Amino acid sequence: MTTLNAVEDAMLAASAVMVLLAGALLLYRIWYGPSMLDRAVALDVAAALIIAGVSVKAAQDGDSFYFPVMLVLAFLGFTGSVGIARFIAVRDRPSVRADGREDHR
Amino acid sequence: MSGWAEAADLVGATLLLLGCLQCLLGVIGMLRFPDVLSRSHAATKPQTLGILLVLVGVALRLRHGIDLGTLALIVFFQFLTSPVASHLVARSAYRTGQTGSRGLLRDDLDPQLSPGERPEE
């Protein structure tokens, strides 16, 4: 009984660590881009990661208080990346560098 | 009854672990893939499966009717909106020339988009 509970607590803690690590890695992609569309995709993934993190918290506490937050994120989390893809990235054409590669910055 | 509850708790924790691992693997794929389309591919599919596993895990740990309804709504909206965002990002990436098309063997969309030319019959 207690061993089982300890195993479950360890699994939930490992899940929280994985979500935090994934968020830290995602910050690299948001910071360095290189293009605006990469940041849009990363924004979409960030909403999914927040949903996963709040779920882990809810499973640890046994509490469903934050479920409406997850619902709103699943409902509206795609609007940011849609807005970027539709209205900003069209103006964001890549310039060609001196060595022929395209610079998406 | 208590045995069933303990089994559901354990299975729920396992699914949470698997889902979070899936999310982490998707983000690692986003870091390592070369261009926008492959990054979007690495982002969307593991995230969707990971979110599904995480929400089923939470549903197995909190077993109330209202919570199950909210979680089902979250899964529904996630599956409804994620392809829309992915489609718009891919379309915009193609039309601004960020697809890395030098590795592409054949591009069927290009003749459809260029205005003056007909594709050769």
mmCIF file of C-alpha atoms in Angstrom:
data_model
loop_
_atom_site.group_PDB
_atom_site.id
_atom_site.type_symbol
_atom_site.label_atom_id
_atom_site.label_comp_id
_atom_site.label_asym_id
_atom_site.label_seq_id
_atom_site.Cartn_x
_atom_site.Cartn_y
_atom_site.Cartn_z
ATOM 1 C CA MET A 1 0.000 0.000 0.000
ATOM 2 C CA THR A 2 2.577 2.556 1.074
ATOM 3 C CA THR A 3 5.110 1.190 -1.408
ATOM 4 C CA LEU A 4 2.539 1.578 -4.162
ATOM 5 C CA ASN A 5 1.828 5.142 -3.076
ATOM 6 C CA ALA A 6 5.549 5.943 -3.046
ATOM 7 C CA VAL A 7 5.919 4.523 -6.563
ATOM 8 C CA GLU A 8 2.997 6.597 -7.810
ATOM 9 C CA ASP A 9 4.371 9.755 -6.194
ATOM 10 C CA ALA A 10 7.743 9.128 -7.839
ATOM 11 C CA MET A 11 6.075 8.655 -11.238
ATOM 12 C CA LEU A 12 4.110 11.887 -10.869
ATOM 13 C CA ALA A 13 7.241 13.774 -9.809
ATOM 14 C CA ALA A 14 9.093 12.359 -12.835
ATOM 15 C CA SER A 15 6.216 13.532 -15.071
ATOM 16 C CA ALA A 16 6.438 17.056 -13.628
ATOM 17 C CA VAL A 17 10.204 17.097 -14.177
ATOM 18 C CA MET A 18 9.738 15.992 -17.793
ATOM 19 C CA VAL A 19 7.184 18.741 -18.476
ATOM 20 C CA LEU A 20 9.465 21.367 -16.931
ATOM 21 C CA LEU A 21 12.447 20.111 -18.946
ATOM 22 C CA ALA A 22 10.383 20.178 -22.136
ATOM 23 C CA GLY A 23 9.319 23.765 -21.371
ATOM 24 C CA ALA A 24 12.937 24.808 -20.817
ATOM 25 C CA LEU A 25 13.966 23.236 -24.140
ATOM 26 C CA LEU A 26 11.032 24.943 -25.834
ATOM 27 C CA LEU A 27 12.252 28.334 -24.599
ATOM 28 C CA TYR A 28 15.400 27.771 -26.678
ATOM 29 C CA ARG A 29 13.296 27.324 -29.823
ATOM 30 C CA ILE A 30 11.211 30.410 -29.035
ATOM 31 C CA TRP A 31 14.317 32.513 -28.387
ATOM 32 C CA TYR A 32 16.438 31.481 -31.382
ATOM 33 C CA GLY A 33 13.603 31.069 -33.875
ATOM 34 C CA PRO A 34 14.987 31.237 -36.541
ATOM 35 C CA SER A 35 11.761 32.198 -38.293
ATOM 36 C CA MET A 36 8.491 33.565 -36.992
ATOM 37 C CA LEU A 37 6.689 30.353 -37.958
ATOM 38 C CA ASP A 38 8.977 28.313 -35.710
ATOM 39 C CA ARG A 39 7.922 30.547 -32.850
ATOM 40 C CA ALA A 40 4.266 30.053 -33.824
ATOM 41 C CA VAL A 41 4.660 26.257 -33.683
ATOM 42 C CA ALA A 42 6.502 26.583 -30.382
ATOM 43 C CA LEU A 43 3.647 28.700 -29.009
ATOM 44 C CA ASP A 44 1.200 25.960 -29.902
ATOM 45 C CA VAL A 45 3.384 23.381 -28.162
ATOM 46 C CA ALA A 46 3.660 25.676 -25.134
ATOM 47 C CA ALA A 47 -0.132 25.640 -24.718
ATOM 48 C CA ALA A 48 -0.080 21.815 -24.858
ATOM 49 C CA LEU A 49 2.741 21.713 -22.291
ATOM 50 C CA ILE A 50 0.827 24.010 -19.932
ATOM 51 C CA ILE A 51 -2.168 21.657 -20.235
ATOM 52 C CA ALA A 52 0.087 18.693 -19.409
ATOM 53 C CA GLY A 53 1.651 20.484 -16.429
ATOM 54 C CA VAL A 54 -1.696 21.508 -14.963
ATOM 55 C CA SER A 55 -2.895 17.903 -15.408
ATOM 56 C CA VAL A 56 0.078 16.592 -13.453
ATOM 57 C CA LYS A 57 -0.644 19.106 -10.693
ATOM 58 C CA ALA A 58 -4.316 18.064 -10.642
ATOM 59 C CA ALA A 59 -3.320 14.389 -10.444
ATOM 60 C CA GLN A 60 -0.926 15.078 -7.574
ATOM 61 C CA ASP A 61 -3.511 17.005 -5.568
ATOM 62 C CA GLY A 62 -6.534 14.954 -6.582
ATOM 63 C CA ASP A 63 -8.210 18.279 -7.295
ATOM 64 C CA SER A 64 -10.074 19.429 -10.389
ATOM 65 C CA PHE A 65 -9.998 23.154 -9.620
ATOM 66 C CA TYR A 66 -7.879 24.115 -12.643
ATOM 67 C CA PHE A 67 -9.736 22.084 -15.279
ATOM 68 C CA PRO A 68 -11.517 25.161 -16.714
ATOM 69 C CA VAL A 69 -8.088 26.727 -17.306
ATOM 70 C CA MET A 70 -7.083 23.664 -19.324
ATOM 71 C CA LEU A 71 -10.367 23.849 -21.242
ATOM 72 C CA VAL A 72 -9.800 27.482 -22.207
ATOM 73 C CA LEU A 73 -6.210 26.729 -23.240
ATOM 74 C CA ALA A 74 -7.335 23.844 -25.450
ATOM 75 C CA PHE A 75 -10.044 26.062 -26.904
ATOM 76 C CA LEU A 76 -8.035 29.235 -27.547
ATOM 77 C CA GLY A 77 -4.407 28.074 -27.577
ATOM 78 C CA PHE A 78 -4.295 27.848 -31.362
ATOM 79 C CA THR A 79 -5.328 31.452 -32.035
ATOM 80 C CA GLY A 80 -1.855 32.858 -31.414
ATOM 81 C CA SER A 81 -0.126 30.608 -33.912
ATOM 82 C CA VAL A 82 -2.952 31.083 -36.431
ATOM 83 C CA GLY A 83 -2.595 34.846 -36.121
ATOM 84 C CA ILE A 84 1.163 34.693 -36.602
ATOM 85 C CA ALA A 85 0.893 32.326 -39.564
ATOM 86 C CA ARG A 86 -1.834 34.317 -41.229
ATOM 87 C CA PHE A 87 -0.824 37.928 -40.696
ATOM 88 C CA ILE A 88 2.798 38.263 -39.576
ATOM 89 C CA ALA A 89 4.783 35.520 -41.332
ATOM 90 C CA VAL A 90 3.645 36.675 -44.770
ATOM 91 C CA ARG A 91 5.713 39.838 -44.325
ATOM 92 C CA ASP A 92 8.611 37.788 -42.931
ATOM 93 C CA ARG A 93 10.253 36.715 -46.203
ATOM 94 C CA PRO A 94 13.762 35.290 -45.869
ATOM 95 C CA SER A 95 16.704 37.345 -47.039
ATOM 96 C CA VAL A 96 19.543 35.610 -48.846
ATOM 97 C CA ARG A 97 22.948 35.758 -47.221
ATOM 98 C CA ALA A 98 26.245 36.263 -49.066
ATOM 99 C CA ASP A 99 26.977 32.527 -49.079
ATOM 100 C CA GLY A 100 23.648 31.707 -50.698
ATOM 101 C CA ARG A 101 21.868 30.384 -47.619
ATOM 102 C CA GLU A 102 18.568 31.879 -46.606
ATOM 103 C CA ASP A 103 18.368 33.864 -43.425
ATOM 104 C CA HIS A 104 14.957 33.496 -41.788
ATOM 105 C CA ARG A 105 15.620 35.913 -39.000
ATOM 106 C CA MET B 1 -13.760 -2.047 -5.008
ATOM 107 C CA SER B 2 -10.663 -0.720 -3.319
ATOM 108 C CA GLY B 3 -8.532 -3.005 -5.461
ATOM 109 C CA TRP B 4 -10.067 -1.517 -8.596
ATOM 110 C CA ALA B 5 -9.386 2.001 -7.300
ATOM 111 C CA GLU B 6 -5.734 1.210 -6.606
ATOM 112 C CA ALA B 7 -5.326 -0.360 -10.048
ATOM 113 C CA ALA B 8 -6.900 2.692 -11.684
ATOM 114 C CA ASP B 9 -4.558 4.983 -9.732
ATOM 115 C CA LEU B 10 -1.526 3.003 -10.826
ATOM 116 C CA VAL B 11 -2.592 2.864 -14.490
ATOM 117 C CA GLY B 12 -3.368 6.596 -14.373
ATOM 118 C CA ALA B 13 0.101 7.423 -13.026
ATOM 119 C CA THR B 14 1.691 5.235 -15.720
ATOM 120 C CA LEU B 15 -0.284 6.967 -18.479
ATOM 121 C CA LEU B 16 0.694 10.374 -17.082
ATOM 122 C CA LEU B 17 4.351 9.351 -17.170
ATOM 123 C CA LEU B 18 4.069 8.065 -20.750
ATOM 124 C CA GLY B 19 2.240 11.183 -21.908
ATOM 125 C CA CYS B 20 4.786 13.549 -20.390
ATOM 126 C CA LEU B 21 7.594 11.481 -21.948
ATOM 127 C CA GLN B 22 5.845 11.808 -25.302
ATOM 128 C CA CYS B 23 5.626 15.609 -24.882
ATOM 129 C CA LEU B 24 9.337 15.757 -24.003
ATOM 130 C CA LEU B 25 10.256 13.668 -27.068
ATOM 131 C CA GLY B 26 8.196 15.972 -29.289
ATOM 132 C CA VAL B 27 10.028 19.032 -27.971
ATOM 133 C CA ILE B 28 13.405 17.320 -28.519
ATOM 134 C CA GLY B 29 12.309 16.652 -32.111
ATOM 135 C CA MET B 30 11.434 20.343 -32.463
ATOM 136 C CA LEU B 31 14.938 21.243 -31.378
ATOM 137 C CA ARG B 32 16.721 18.848 -33.700
ATOM 138 C CA PHE B 33 14.790 18.961 -36.990
ATOM 139 C CA PRO B 34 16.016 21.327 -39.715
ATOM 140 C CA ASP B 35 13.100 23.336 -41.140
ATOM 141 C CA VAL B 36 9.614 24.601 -40.357
ATOM 142 C CA LEU B 37 7.630 21.731 -41.845
ATOM 143 C CA SER B 38 9.543 18.965 -40.097
ATOM 144 C CA ARG B 39 9.500 20.923 -36.840
ATOM 145 C CA SER B 40 5.746 21.317 -37.137
ATOM 146 C CA HIS B 41 5.501 17.583 -37.822
ATOM 147 C CA ALA B 42 7.596 16.828 -34.736
ATOM 148 C CA ALA B 43 5.498 19.245 -32.701
ATOM 149 C CA THR B 44 1.965 18.242 -33.599
ATOM 150 C CA LYS B 45 1.736 14.462 -33.531
ATOM 151 C CA PRO B 46 3.622 13.641 -30.304
ATOM 152 C CA GLN B 47 1.906 16.548 -28.578
ATOM 153 C CA THR B 48 -1.536 15.276 -29.532
ATOM 154 C CA LEU B 49 -0.810 11.713 -28.417
ATOM 155 C CA GLY B 50 0.912 12.968 -25.261
ATOM 156 C CA ILE B 51 -2.010 15.224 -24.326
ATOM 157 C CA LEU B 52 -4.429 12.350 -24.930
ATOM 158 C CA LEU B 53 -2.416 10.015 -22.672
ATOM 159 C CA VAL B 54 -2.054 12.674 -19.951
ATOM 160 C CA LEU B 55 -5.773 13.448 -19.925
ATOM 161 C CA VAL B 56 -6.751 9.755 -19.819
ATOM 162 C CA GLY B 57 -4.318 9.354 -16.910
ATOM 163 C CA VAL B 58 -5.888 12.251 -15.013
ATOM 164 C CA ALA B 59 -9.358 10.865 -15.757
ATOM 165 C CA LEU B 60 -8.322 7.520 -14.259
ATOM 166 C CA ARG B 61 -7.081 9.216 -11.098
ATOM 167 C CA LEU B 62 -9.989 11.641 -10.555
ATOM 168 C CA ARG B 63 -13.064 9.531 -11.127
ATOM 169 C CA HIS B 64 -15.969 11.985 -11.035
ATOM 170 C CA GLY B 65 -18.578 12.517 -13.711
ATOM 171 C CA ILE B 66 -18.122 16.264 -14.158
ATOM 172 C CA ASP B 67 -14.346 15.952 -14.349
ATOM 173 C CA LEU B 68 -14.663 13.253 -17.018
ATOM 174 C CA GLY B 69 -16.932 15.538 -19.050
ATOM 175 C CA THR B 70 -14.481 18.441 -18.822
ATOM 176 C CA LEU B 71 -11.568 16.203 -19.829
ATOM 177 C CA ALA B 72 -13.532 14.855 -22.793
ATOM 178 C CA LEU B 73 -14.226 18.447 -23.881
ATOM 179 C CA ILE B 74 -10.513 19.285 -23.589
ATOM 180 C CA VAL B 75 -9.599 16.295 -25.796
ATOM 181 C CA PHE B 76 -12.290 17.277 -28.303
ATOM 182 C CA PHE B 77 -11.147 20.892 -28.604
ATOM 183 C CA GLN B 78 -7.489 19.907 -28.768
ATOM 184 C CA PHE B 79 -8.194 17.509 -31.625
ATOM 185 C CA LEU B 80 -10.346 20.149 -33.335
ATOM 186 C CA THR B 81 -7.956 23.108 -33.160
ATOM 187 C CA SER B 82 -4.503 21.548 -33.476
ATOM 188 C CA PRO B 83 -4.887 20.549 -37.196
ATOM 189 C CA VAL B 84 -6.176 24.050 -38.027
ATOM 190 C CA ALA B 85 -3.100 25.735 -36.574
ATOM 191 C CA SER B 86 -0.782 23.159 -38.141
ATOM 192 C CA HIS B 87 -2.386 23.563 -41.559
ATOM 193 C CA LEU B 88 -2.131 27.353 -41.483
ATOM 194 C CA VAL B 89 1.510 27.248 -40.356
ATOM 195 C CA ALA B 90 2.402 24.779 -43.127
ATOM 196 C CA ARG B 91 0.564 26.818 -45.768
ATOM 197 C CA SER B 92 2.244 30.023 -44.696
ATOM 198 C CA ALA B 93 5.633 28.284 -44.596
ATOM 199 C CA TYR B 94 5.198 27.044 -48.165
ATOM 200 C CA ARG B 95 4.101 30.402 -49.508
ATOM 201 C CA THR B 96 6.975 32.279 -47.925
ATOM 202 C CA GLY B 97 9.497 29.768 -49.232
ATOM 203 C CA GLN B 98 10.670 28.267 -45.939
ATOM 204 C CA THR B 99 10.078 24.640 -46.791
ATOM 205 C CA GLY B 100 13.681 23.596 -47.478
ATOM 206 C CA SER B 101 12.615 22.483 -50.957
ATOM 207 C CA ARG B 102 16.141 21.705 -52.131
ATOM 208 C CA GLY B 103 15.672 18.200 -50.772
ATOM 209 C CA LEU B 104 12.310 17.852 -52.522
ATOM 210 C CA LEU B 105 12.216 15.494 -55.525
ATOM 211 C CA ARG B 106 8.939 16.689 -56.982
ATOM 212 C CA ASP B 107 6.709 19.636 -56.108
ATOM 213 C CA ASP B 108 3.139 19.307 -57.336
ATOM 214 C CA LEU B 109 1.943 22.538 -55.734
ATOM 215 C CA ASP B 110 4.424 24.842 -57.448
ATOM 216 C CA PRO B 111 2.809 24.839 -60.951
ATOM 217 C CA GLN B 112 -0.601 25.353 -59.365
ATOM 218 C CA LEU B 113 0.562 28.482 -57.581
ATOM 219 C CA SER B 114 2.608 30.226 -60.246
ATOM 220 C CA PRO B 115 0.138 32.385 -62.163
ATOM 221 C CA GLY B 116 1.326 32.580 -65.777
ATOM 222 C CA GLU B 117 2.369 29.006 -66.476
ATOM 223 C CA ARG B 118 0.362 25.919 -67.177
ATOM 224 C CA PRO B 119 1.818 22.631 -65.992
ATOM 225 C CA GLU B 120 3.245 20.638 -68.886
ATOM 226 C CA GLU B 121 0.846 17.966 -70.044
#
